[in-house]
Amino acid sequence: MKFRDKLASFFYGRNGVDQLYIFLMIIWFVLMLINLVLGFFEGTGIASAIIMVLSSALFIYMMFRVFSKNIPARRKENQSYLNIKNRITGWFRLQKRKFKERKTHSFKKCPNCKKTVRLKKIKGEHTVRCPLCSGTFKVKF
């Protein structure tokens, strides 16, 4: 049996690399760079030691996730990470869209369901129907 086959059989049934692992690896890399920069300054021994302990613990957790055979638990962790990431990136996408369309459209929150509704800016008072909850509310431009 070749080494490649042995390696493939070892990784069979393990979690492997996912989006959470990549995010944790980026954080680990940043911590290592910070620790390297702090190493150039005198009197930062405690800070450097704390960062080294944090980065070591993060690396151990990363390896635990990659080699774990409890795939449903790792998928659940990854899905939780993706939900948080999508919430944050979605907020930034909405802000970008609000800025881009600020002259032609307005974004208001429905008082019933709190969903953000995109409205065309037309002067006057209008009654708006929410597409999610079908509630109506008045807006004035």
Short mmCIF file of N, CA and C in Angstrom, two decimals, residues 43-139:
data_model
loop_
_atom_site.label_atom_id
_atom_site.label_comp_id
_atom_site.label_asym_id
_atom_site.label_seq_id
_atom_site.Cartn_x
_atom_site.Cartn_y
_atom_site.Cartn_z
N GLY A 43 10.42 44.40 26.70
CA GLY A 43 9.42 44.63 27.73
C GLY A 43 8.04 44.14 27.36
N THR A 44 7.92 43.34 26.34
CA THR A 44 6.61 42.82 25.95
C THR A 44 6.55 41.32 26.15
N GLY A 45 7.29 40.82 27.13
CA GLY A 45 7.34 39.38 27.37
C GLY A 45 6.01 38.78 27.77
N ILE A 46 5.26 39.47 28.65
CA ILE A 46 3.97 38.96 29.11
C ILE A 46 2.97 38.93 27.95
N ALA A 47 2.90 40.03 27.18
CA ALA A 47 1.96 40.09 26.05
C ALA A 47 2.30 39.02 25.03
N SER A 48 3.58 38.85 24.78
CA SER A 48 4.02 37.83 23.82
C SER A 48 3.66 36.43 24.31
N ALA A 49 3.82 36.19 25.59
CA ALA A 49 3.49 34.88 26.16
C ALA A 49 1.99 34.61 26.08
N ILE A 50 1.18 35.63 26.36
CA ILE A 50 -0.28 35.46 26.28
C ILE A 50 -0.71 35.15 24.85
N ILE A 51 -0.15 35.89 23.90
CA ILE A 51 -0.50 35.66 22.50
C ILE A 51 -0.04 34.27 22.06
N MET A 52 1.12 33.84 22.55
CA MET A 52 1.61 32.51 22.19
C MET A 52 0.70 31.41 22.74
N VAL A 53 0.22 31.59 23.96
CA VAL A 53 -0.69 30.61 24.55
C VAL A 53 -2.01 30.58 23.77
N LEU A 54 -2.54 31.77 23.44
CA LEU A 54 -3.78 31.84 22.66
C LEU A 54 -3.61 31.20 21.28
N SER A 55 -2.52 31.51 20.61
CA SER A 55 -2.31 30.94 19.27
C SER A 55 -2.09 29.44 19.34
N SER A 56 -1.44 28.95 20.38
CA SER A 56 -1.24 27.50 20.53
C SER A 56 -2.57 26.80 20.79
N ALA A 57 -3.40 27.38 21.65
CA ALA A 57 -4.72 26.80 21.92
C ALA A 57 -5.57 26.81 20.65
N LEU A 58 -5.50 27.88 19.88
CA LEU A 58 -6.25 27.97 18.64
C LEU A 58 -5.77 26.92 17.64
N PHE A 59 -4.46 26.71 17.57
CA PHE A 59 -3.91 25.70 16.66
C PHE A 59 -4.34 24.29 17.06
N ILE A 60 -4.35 24.01 18.34
CA ILE A 60 -4.81 22.70 18.81
C ILE A 60 -6.27 22.49 18.48
N TYR A 61 -7.10 23.52 18.66
CA TYR A 61 -8.52 23.42 18.32
C TYR A 61 -8.71 23.21 16.81
N MET A 62 -7.91 23.91 16.01
CA MET A 62 -7.98 23.74 14.56
C MET A 62 -7.67 22.29 14.17
N MET A 63 -6.62 21.74 14.74
CA MET A 63 -6.24 20.36 14.42
C MET A 63 -7.30 19.37 14.92
N PHE A 64 -7.87 19.66 16.09
CA PHE A 64 -8.95 18.81 16.61
C PHE A 64 -10.11 18.77 15.63
N ARG A 65 -10.48 19.93 15.09
CA ARG A 65 -11.61 20.00 14.15
C ARG A 65 -11.29 19.26 12.86
N VAL A 66 -10.07 19.38 12.35
CA VAL A 66 -9.72 18.74 11.08
C VAL A 66 -9.74 17.22 11.22
N PHE A 67 -9.21 16.70 12.32
CA PHE A 67 -9.08 15.25 12.47
C PHE A 67 -10.28 14.61 13.17
N SER A 68 -11.28 15.40 13.51
CA SER A 68 -12.43 14.87 14.23
C SER A 68 -13.26 13.95 13.35
N LYS A 69 -13.75 12.87 13.95
CA LYS A 69 -14.65 11.95 13.24
C LYS A 69 -16.11 12.24 13.56
N ASN A 70 -16.36 13.20 14.45
CA ASN A 70 -17.73 13.59 14.80
C ASN A 70 -18.18 14.66 13.80
N ILE A 71 -18.47 14.21 12.61
CA ILE A 71 -18.77 15.13 11.51
C ILE A 71 -20.05 15.94 11.76
N PRO A 72 -21.13 15.37 12.29
CA PRO A 72 -22.33 16.21 12.54
C PRO A 72 -22.07 17.38 13.48
N ALA A 73 -21.26 17.17 14.51
CA ALA A 73 -20.95 18.26 15.45
C ALA A 73 -20.11 19.33 14.76
N ARG A 74 -19.14 18.92 13.93
CA ARG A 74 -18.30 19.89 13.23
C ARG A 74 -19.11 20.66 12.18
N ARG A 75 -20.06 19.99 11.53
CA ARG A 75 -20.92 20.68 10.57
C ARG A 75 -21.79 21.71 11.27
N LYS A 76 -22.27 21.36 12.45
CA LYS A 76 -23.10 22.29 13.22
C LYS A 76 -22.28 23.53 13.62
N GLU A 77 -21.03 23.32 14.05
CA GLU A 77 -20.15 24.45 14.39
C GLU A 77 -19.91 25.32 13.16
N ASN A 78 -19.62 24.68 12.02
CA ASN A 78 -19.37 25.42 10.79
C ASN A 78 -20.61 26.19 10.36
N GLN A 79 -21.79 25.59 10.49
CA GLN A 79 -23.02 26.27 10.11
C GLN A 79 -23.29 27.47 11.01
N SER A 80 -23.00 27.34 12.31
CA SER A 80 -23.15 28.48 13.23
C SER A 80 -22.23 29.62 12.81
N TYR A 81 -21.00 29.28 12.46
CA TYR A 81 -20.05 30.29 11.99
C TYR A 81 -20.57 30.96 10.73
N LEU A 82 -21.07 30.17 9.78
CA LEU A 82 -21.56 30.73 8.52
C LEU A 82 -22.78 31.63 8.75
N ASN A 83 -23.65 31.26 9.69
CA ASN A 83 -24.81 32.11 10.00
C ASN A 83 -24.37 33.47 10.53
N ILE A 84 -23.40 33.47 11.44
CA ILE A 84 -22.88 34.74 11.99
C ILE A 84 -22.20 35.55 10.90
N LYS A 85 -21.38 34.88 10.09
CA LYS A 85 -20.67 35.56 9.00
C LYS A 85 -21.66 36.18 8.01
N ASN A 86 -22.70 35.42 7.65
CA ASN A 86 -23.69 35.94 6.70
C ASN A 86 -24.48 37.10 7.26
N ARG A 87 -24.76 37.08 8.56
CA ARG A 87 -25.46 38.19 9.19
C ARG A 87 -24.61 39.46 9.11
N ILE A 88 -23.32 39.32 9.38
CA ILE A 88 -22.42 40.48 9.37
C ILE A 88 -22.21 40.99 7.95
N THR A 89 -21.91 40.09 7.01
CA THR A 89 -21.68 40.53 5.63
C THR A 89 -22.97 41.06 5.00
N GLY A 90 -24.11 40.50 5.39
CA GLY A 90 -25.39 40.99 4.88
C GLY A 90 -25.66 42.41 5.33
N TRP A 91 -25.30 42.73 6.56
CA TRP A 91 -25.48 44.09 7.07
C TRP A 91 -24.62 45.06 6.26
N PHE A 92 -23.36 44.68 5.99
CA PHE A 92 -22.49 45.55 5.21
C PHE A 92 -22.99 45.70 3.77
N ARG A 93 -23.50 44.61 3.17
CA ARG A 93 -24.07 44.71 1.83
C ARG A 93 -25.26 45.66 1.80
N LEU A 94 -26.11 45.60 2.85
CA LEU A 94 -27.26 46.50 2.92
C LEU A 94 -26.80 47.95 3.04
N GLN A 95 -25.79 48.22 3.84
CA GLN A 95 -25.29 49.59 3.99
C GLN A 95 -24.73 50.11 2.67
N LYS A 96 -24.02 49.24 1.95
CA LYS A 96 -23.48 49.63 0.64
C LYS A 96 -24.62 49.94 -0.33
N ARG A 97 -25.64 49.10 -0.32
CA ARG A 97 -26.79 49.31 -1.20
C ARG A 97 -27.54 50.59 -0.83
N LYS A 98 -27.70 50.84 0.47
CA LYS A 98 -28.37 52.07 0.91
C LYS A 98 -27.61 53.29 0.40
N PHE A 99 -26.30 53.25 0.50
CA PHE A 99 -25.49 54.38 0.06
C PHE A 99 -25.57 54.55 -1.46
N LYS A 100 -25.51 53.44 -2.18
CA LYS A 100 -25.53 53.48 -3.64
C LYS A 100 -26.86 54.01 -4.17
N GLU A 101 -27.97 53.65 -3.52
CA GLU A 101 -29.30 54.03 -3.99
C GLU A 101 -29.91 55.17 -3.18
N ARG A 102 -29.10 55.93 -2.47
CA ARG A 102 -29.61 56.96 -1.55
C ARG A 102 -30.39 58.06 -2.24
N LYS A 103 -30.15 58.31 -3.52
CA LYS A 103 -30.84 59.40 -4.21
C LYS A 103 -32.19 58.97 -4.75
N THR A 104 -32.36 57.69 -5.06
CA THR A 104 -33.60 57.23 -5.70
C THR A 104 -34.50 56.42 -4.78
N HIS A 105 -33.94 55.81 -3.74
CA HIS A 105 -34.72 54.93 -2.88
C HIS A 105 -34.45 55.21 -1.41
N SER A 106 -35.39 54.79 -0.59
CA SER A 106 -35.26 54.91 0.86
C SER A 106 -35.51 53.52 1.46
N PHE A 107 -34.85 53.23 2.53
CA PHE A 107 -35.01 51.94 3.20
C PHE A 107 -35.65 52.18 4.56
N LYS A 108 -36.82 51.61 4.78
CA LYS A 108 -37.55 51.78 6.04
C LYS A 108 -37.79 50.40 6.64
N LYS A 109 -37.89 50.37 7.98
CA LYS A 109 -38.21 49.11 8.67
C LYS A 109 -39.70 49.01 8.89
N CYS A 110 -40.23 47.83 8.64
CA CYS A 110 -41.64 47.57 8.90
C CYS A 110 -41.84 47.56 10.43
N PRO A 111 -42.81 48.30 10.94
CA PRO A 111 -43.01 48.33 12.39
C PRO A 111 -43.53 47.00 12.95
N ASN A 112 -44.11 46.15 12.10
CA ASN A 112 -44.64 44.87 12.57
C ASN A 112 -43.57 43.79 12.65
N CYS A 113 -42.86 43.53 11.53
CA CYS A 113 -41.92 42.41 11.49
C CYS A 113 -40.46 42.84 11.52
N LYS A 114 -40.18 44.12 11.47
CA LYS A 114 -38.84 44.71 11.52
C LYS A 114 -37.99 44.40 10.28
N LYS A 115 -38.60 43.95 9.20
CA LYS A 115 -37.89 43.71 7.94
C LYS A 115 -37.63 45.06 7.27
N THR A 116 -36.47 45.20 6.63
CA THR A 116 -36.15 46.42 5.91
C THR A 116 -36.81 46.36 4.54
N VAL A 117 -37.55 47.43 4.21
CA VAL A 117 -38.29 47.51 2.96
C VAL A 117 -37.68 48.63 2.12
N ARG A 118 -37.43 48.34 0.85
CA ARG A 118 -36.87 49.32 -0.09
C ARG A 118 -38.03 50.05 -0.77
N LEU A 119 -38.02 51.38 -0.66
CA LEU A 119 -39.11 52.19 -1.21
C LEU A 119 -38.56 53.24 -2.16
N LYS A 120 -39.27 53.45 -3.24
CA LYS A 120 -38.89 54.49 -4.19
C LYS A 120 -39.24 55.84 -3.58
N LYS A 121 -38.35 56.81 -3.71
CA LYS A 121 -38.57 58.14 -3.14
C LYS A 121 -39.52 58.93 -4.04
N ILE A 122 -40.75 59.03 -3.60
CA ILE A 122 -41.76 59.85 -4.29
C ILE A 122 -42.33 60.78 -3.23
N LYS A 123 -42.30 62.10 -3.50
CA LYS A 123 -42.76 63.07 -2.51
C LYS A 123 -44.20 62.83 -2.11
N GLY A 124 -44.45 63.08 -0.81
CA GLY A 124 -45.80 62.94 -0.30
C GLY A 124 -45.88 61.85 0.76
N GLU A 125 -47.10 61.59 1.22
CA GLU A 125 -47.34 60.55 2.23
C GLU A 125 -47.93 59.33 1.54
N HIS A 126 -47.36 58.16 1.84
CA HIS A 126 -47.78 56.92 1.17
C HIS A 126 -48.07 55.84 2.19
N THR A 127 -48.99 54.94 1.86
CA THR A 127 -49.24 53.75 2.66
C THR A 127 -48.49 52.60 1.99
N VAL A 128 -47.66 51.91 2.76
CA VAL A 128 -46.81 50.85 2.23
C VAL A 128 -47.25 49.52 2.82
N ARG A 129 -47.28 48.48 1.98
CA ARG A 129 -47.59 47.13 2.43
C ARG A 129 -46.28 46.34 2.48
N CYS A 130 -46.00 45.76 3.64
CA CYS A 130 -44.79 44.96 3.82
C CYS A 130 -44.92 43.64 3.03
N PRO A 131 -43.92 43.27 2.25
CA PRO A 131 -44.01 42.05 1.47
C PRO A 131 -43.92 40.77 2.32
N LEU A 132 -43.38 40.88 3.52
CA LEU A 132 -43.22 39.70 4.37
C LEU A 132 -44.45 39.42 5.22
N CYS A 133 -44.92 40.43 5.94
CA CYS A 133 -46.02 40.21 6.88
C CYS A 133 -47.35 40.79 6.39
N SER A 134 -47.34 41.48 5.26
CA SER A 134 -48.53 42.12 4.67
C SER A 134 -49.11 43.22 5.56
N GLY A 135 -48.37 43.68 6.53
CA GLY A 135 -48.81 44.80 7.36
C GLY A 135 -48.66 46.10 6.60
N THR A 136 -49.44 47.08 6.94
CA THR A 136 -49.34 48.38 6.26
C THR A 136 -48.86 49.43 7.26
N PHE A 137 -48.13 50.40 6.71
CA PHE A 137 -47.67 51.53 7.52
C PHE A 137 -47.49 52.72 6.60
N LYS A 138 -47.46 53.89 7.20
CA LYS A 138 -47.39 55.12 6.43
C LYS A 138 -45.95 55.66 6.46
N VAL A 139 -45.53 56.20 5.32
CA VAL A 139 -44.23 56.86 5.21
C VAL A 139 -44.42 58.19 4.52
#
